[in-house]
Amino acid sequence: MAIYESEHTKFMREWLEKHPQELEEQKKGRALWWDKPQDLDSTARNAQSRVPVKPYYYDANH
């Protein structure tokens, strides 16, 4: 049984083999946008400061 692999996946695998320097750029971009250090105090403070939202925003009776 063959495992399906999309055209895009094949293209990216081949392209990264030909351009190995792009892996480092990819890691830098990920660190810039996604891999942020987590501060547990700030996270807890943000969770406690949330205001509850009504189930139906436009209902004036609740």
mmCIF file of N, CA and C in Angstrom:
data_model
loop_
_atom_site.group_PDB
_atom_site.id
_atom_site.type_symbol
_atom_site.label_atom_id
_atom_site.label_comp_id
_atom_site.label_asym_id
_atom_site.label_seq_id
_atom_site.Cartn_x
_atom_site.Cartn_y
_atom_site.Cartn_z
ATOM 1 N N MET A 1 0.841 -1.180 0.000
ATOM 2 C CA MET A 1 0.000 0.000 0.000
ATOM 3 C C MET A 1 0.887 1.243 0.000
ATOM 4 N N ALA A 2 0.664 2.113 -0.952
ATOM 5 C CA ALA A 2 1.449 3.341 -1.065
ATOM 6 C C ALA A 2 0.840 4.434 -0.203
ATOM 7 N N ILE A 3 1.694 5.213 0.416
ATOM 8 C CA ILE A 3 1.251 6.346 1.217
ATOM 9 C C ILE A 3 1.221 7.579 0.309
ATOM 10 N N TYR A 4 0.109 8.299 0.348
ATOM 11 C CA TYR A 4 -0.055 9.478 -0.510
ATOM 12 C C TYR A 4 0.865 10.600 -0.056
ATOM 13 N N GLU A 5 1.470 11.263 -1.010
ATOM 14 C CA GLU A 5 2.294 12.439 -0.739
ATOM 15 C C GLU A 5 1.912 13.494 -1.772
ATOM 16 N N SER A 6 1.527 14.670 -1.300
ATOM 17 C CA SER A 6 1.053 15.710 -2.210
ATOM 18 C C SER A 6 2.188 16.261 -3.067
ATOM 19 N N GLU A 7 1.792 16.904 -4.139
ATOM 20 C CA GLU A 7 2.764 17.544 -5.028
ATOM 21 C C GLU A 7 3.558 18.611 -4.284
ATOM 22 N N HIS A 8 2.870 19.326 -3.431
ATOM 23 C CA HIS A 8 3.537 20.388 -2.674
ATOM 24 C C HIS A 8 4.592 19.810 -1.731
ATOM 25 N N THR A 9 4.266 18.720 -1.059
ATOM 26 C CA THR A 9 5.219 18.089 -0.151
ATOM 27 C C THR A 9 6.446 17.607 -0.914
ATOM 28 N N LYS A 10 6.229 16.996 -2.062
ATOM 29 C CA LYS A 10 7.353 16.543 -2.882
ATOM 30 C C LYS A 10 8.220 17.722 -3.314
ATOM 31 N N PHE A 11 7.555 18.784 -3.772
ATOM 32 C CA PHE A 11 8.292 19.969 -4.209
ATOM 33 C C PHE A 11 9.128 20.557 -3.077
ATOM 34 N N MET A 12 8.517 20.688 -1.894
ATOM 35 C CA MET A 12 9.238 21.293 -0.771
ATOM 36 C C MET A 12 10.416 20.409 -0.331
ATOM 37 N N ARG A 13 10.215 19.112 -0.302
ATOM 38 C CA ARG A 13 11.308 18.216 0.084
ATOM 39 C C ARG A 13 12.479 18.345 -0.890
ATOM 40 N N GLU A 14 12.193 18.337 -2.192
ATOM 41 C CA GLU A 14 13.246 18.478 -3.199
ATOM 42 C C GLU A 14 13.899 19.852 -3.131
ATOM 43 N N TRP A 15 13.094 20.877 -2.944
ATOM 44 C CA TRP A 15 13.627 22.239 -2.904
ATOM 45 C C TRP A 15 14.551 22.431 -1.702
ATOM 46 N N LEU A 16 14.153 21.885 -0.541
ATOM 47 C CA LEU A 16 14.997 22.015 0.651
ATOM 48 C C LEU A 16 16.284 21.199 0.525
ATOM 49 N N GLU A 17 16.245 20.097 -0.223
ATOM 50 C CA GLU A 17 17.480 19.344 -0.476
ATOM 51 C C GLU A 17 18.444 20.163 -1.322
ATOM 52 N N LYS A 18 17.910 20.937 -2.269
ATOM 53 C CA LYS A 18 18.748 21.765 -3.132
ATOM 54 C C LYS A 18 19.184 23.063 -2.453
ATOM 55 N N HIS A 19 18.441 23.525 -1.459
ATOM 56 C CA HIS A 19 18.731 24.785 -0.769
ATOM 57 C C HIS A 19 18.795 24.554 0.747
ATOM 58 N N PRO A 20 19.818 23.874 1.238
ATOM 59 C CA PRO A 20 19.872 23.559 2.680
ATOM 60 C C PRO A 20 19.993 24.802 3.568
ATOM 61 N N GLN A 21 20.463 25.916 3.036
ATOM 62 C CA GLN A 21 20.588 27.134 3.835
ATOM 63 C C GLN A 21 19.225 27.676 4.251
ATOM 64 N N GLU A 22 18.187 27.313 3.533
ATOM 65 C CA GLU A 22 16.840 27.792 3.846
ATOM 66 C C GLU A 22 16.293 27.176 5.135
ATOM 67 N N LEU A 23 16.822 26.042 5.553
ATOM 68 C CA LEU A 23 16.377 25.448 6.812
ATOM 69 C C LEU A 23 16.698 26.368 7.986
ATOM 70 N N GLU A 24 17.861 27.005 7.933
ATOM 71 C CA GLU A 24 18.237 27.946 8.993
ATOM 72 C C GLU A 24 17.324 29.168 8.978
ATOM 73 N N GLU A 25 17.006 29.659 7.797
ATOM 74 C CA GLU A 25 16.077 30.783 7.692
ATOM 75 C C GLU A 25 14.694 30.402 8.214
ATOM 76 N N GLN A 26 14.277 29.187 7.931
ATOM 77 C CA GLN A 26 12.992 28.697 8.400
ATOM 78 C C GLN A 26 12.966 28.669 9.935
ATOM 79 N N LYS A 27 14.050 28.221 10.541
ATOM 80 C CA LYS A 27 14.136 28.178 12.002
ATOM 81 C C LYS A 27 14.117 29.588 12.593
ATOM 82 N N LYS A 28 14.797 30.524 11.948
ATOM 83 C CA LYS A 28 14.792 31.913 12.426
ATOM 84 C C LYS A 28 13.382 32.509 12.369
ATOM 85 N N GLY A 29 12.689 32.251 11.277
ATOM 86 C CA GLY A 29 11.328 32.762 11.130
ATOM 87 C C GLY A 29 10.391 32.174 12.167
ATOM 88 N N ARG A 30 10.538 30.905 12.436
ATOM 89 C CA ARG A 30 9.692 30.268 13.440
ATOM 90 C C ARG A 30 9.977 30.856 14.813
ATOM 91 N N ALA A 31 11.242 31.061 15.133
ATOM 92 C CA ALA A 31 11.601 31.635 16.429
ATOM 93 C C ALA A 31 11.075 33.058 16.561
ATOM 94 N N LEU A 32 11.063 33.795 15.462
ATOM 95 C CA LEU A 32 10.596 35.173 15.486
ATOM 96 C C LEU A 32 9.103 35.256 15.767
ATOM 97 N N TRP A 33 8.311 34.370 15.156
ATOM 98 C CA TRP A 33 6.862 34.481 15.239
ATOM 99 C C TRP A 33 6.210 33.531 16.227
ATOM 100 N N TRP A 34 6.776 32.354 16.490
ATOM 101 C CA TRP A 34 6.053 31.344 17.256
ATOM 102 C C TRP A 34 6.741 30.942 18.559
ATOM 103 N N ASP A 35 8.018 30.724 18.556
ATOM 104 C CA ASP A 35 8.707 30.180 19.719
ATOM 105 C C ASP A 35 9.055 31.286 20.710
ATOM 106 N N LYS A 36 8.096 31.667 21.510
ATOM 107 C CA LYS A 36 8.283 32.731 22.487
ATOM 108 C C LYS A 36 8.447 32.121 23.880
ATOM 109 N N PRO A 37 9.293 32.703 24.712
ATOM 110 C CA PRO A 37 9.401 32.199 26.080
ATOM 111 C C PRO A 37 8.096 32.441 26.836
ATOM 112 N N GLN A 38 7.710 31.474 27.660
ATOM 113 C CA GLN A 38 6.457 31.558 28.384
ATOM 114 C C GLN A 38 6.717 32.029 29.819
ATOM 115 N N ASP A 39 5.927 32.997 30.262
ATOM 116 C CA ASP A 39 6.005 33.496 31.628
ATOM 117 C C ASP A 39 4.720 33.072 32.336
ATOM 118 N N LEU A 40 4.824 32.160 33.304
ATOM 119 C CA LEU A 40 3.639 31.618 33.954
ATOM 120 C C LEU A 40 2.874 32.667 34.741
ATOM 121 N N ASP A 41 3.567 33.628 35.334
ATOM 122 C CA ASP A 41 2.875 34.687 36.087
ATOM 123 C C ASP A 41 2.004 35.540 35.165
ATOM 124 N N SER A 42 2.544 35.918 34.033
ATOM 125 C CA SER A 42 1.770 36.732 33.082
ATOM 126 C C SER A 42 0.582 35.948 32.535
ATOM 127 N N THR A 43 0.790 34.682 32.253
ATOM 128 C CA THR A 43 -0.290 33.856 31.734
ATOM 129 C C THR A 43 -1.414 33.738 32.753
ATOM 130 N N ALA A 44 -1.074 33.519 34.015
ATOM 131 C CA ALA A 44 -2.091 33.410 35.070
ATOM 132 C C ALA A 44 -2.810 34.739 35.260
ATOM 133 N N ARG A 45 -2.074 35.840 35.234
ATOM 134 C CA ARG A 45 -2.671 37.163 35.397
ATOM 135 C C ARG A 45 -3.641 37.465 34.257
ATOM 136 N N ASN A 46 -3.256 37.112 33.039
ATOM 137 C CA ASN A 46 -4.139 37.330 31.887
ATOM 138 C C ASN A 46 -5.403 36.500 31.993
ATOM 139 N N ALA A 47 -5.282 35.271 32.460
ATOM 140 C CA ALA A 47 -6.449 34.407 32.601
ATOM 141 C C ALA A 47 -7.408 34.948 33.658
ATOM 142 N N GLN A 48 -6.875 35.497 34.754
ATOM 143 C CA GLN A 48 -7.715 36.023 35.817
ATOM 144 C C GLN A 48 -8.389 37.337 35.435
ATOM 145 N N SER A 49 -7.803 38.079 34.531
ATOM 146 C CA SER A 49 -8.335 39.397 34.185
ATOM 147 C C SER A 49 -9.377 39.360 33.074
ATOM 148 N N ARG A 50 -9.696 38.189 32.563
ATOM 149 C CA ARG A 50 -10.690 38.090 31.493
ATOM 150 C C ARG A 50 -12.085 38.373 32.026
ATOM 151 N N VAL A 51 -12.858 39.074 31.232
ATOM 152 C CA VAL A 51 -14.230 39.406 31.580
ATOM 153 C C VAL A 51 -15.136 38.362 30.929
ATOM 154 N N PRO A 52 -16.057 37.772 31.687
ATOM 155 C CA PRO A 52 -16.933 36.766 31.076
ATOM 156 C C PRO A 52 -17.826 37.382 29.995
ATOM 157 N N VAL A 53 -18.037 36.629 28.936
ATOM 158 C CA VAL A 53 -18.844 37.084 27.811
ATOM 159 C C VAL A 53 -20.212 36.418 27.898
ATOM 160 N N LYS A 54 -21.259 37.197 27.628
ATOM 161 C CA LYS A 54 -22.614 36.660 27.630
ATOM 162 C C LYS A 54 -22.736 35.603 26.539
ATOM 163 N N PRO A 55 -23.577 34.570 26.771
ATOM 164 C CA PRO A 55 -23.748 33.549 25.743
ATOM 165 C C PRO A 55 -24.297 34.120 24.441
ATOM 166 N N TYR A 56 -25.239 35.042 24.539
ATOM 167 C CA TYR A 56 -25.777 35.685 23.351
ATOM 168 C C TYR A 56 -25.621 37.180 23.552
ATOM 169 N N TYR A 57 -24.751 37.769 22.803
ATOM 170 C CA TYR A 57 -24.317 39.135 23.021
ATOM 171 C C TYR A 57 -25.463 40.146 22.953
ATOM 172 N N TYR A 58 -26.418 39.948 22.076
ATOM 173 C CA TYR A 58 -27.475 40.943 21.846
ATOM 174 C C TYR A 58 -28.702 40.763 22.734
ATOM 175 N N ASP A 59 -28.691 39.775 23.633
ATOM 176 C CA ASP A 59 -29.827 39.542 24.518
ATOM 177 C C ASP A 59 -29.740 40.502 25.695
ATOM 178 N N ALA A 60 -30.675 41.445 25.802
ATOM 179 C CA ALA A 60 -30.632 42.464 26.846
ATOM 180 C C ALA A 60 -31.148 41.941 28.182
ATOM 181 N N ASN A 61 -31.815 40.795 28.198
ATOM 182 C CA ASN A 61 -32.405 40.266 29.422
ATOM 183 C C ASN A 61 -31.420 39.482 30.280
ATOM 184 N N HIS A 62 -30.259 39.190 29.799
ATOM 185 C CA HIS A 62 -29.309 38.407 30.578
ATOM 186 C C HIS A 62 -28.052 39.167 30.830
#
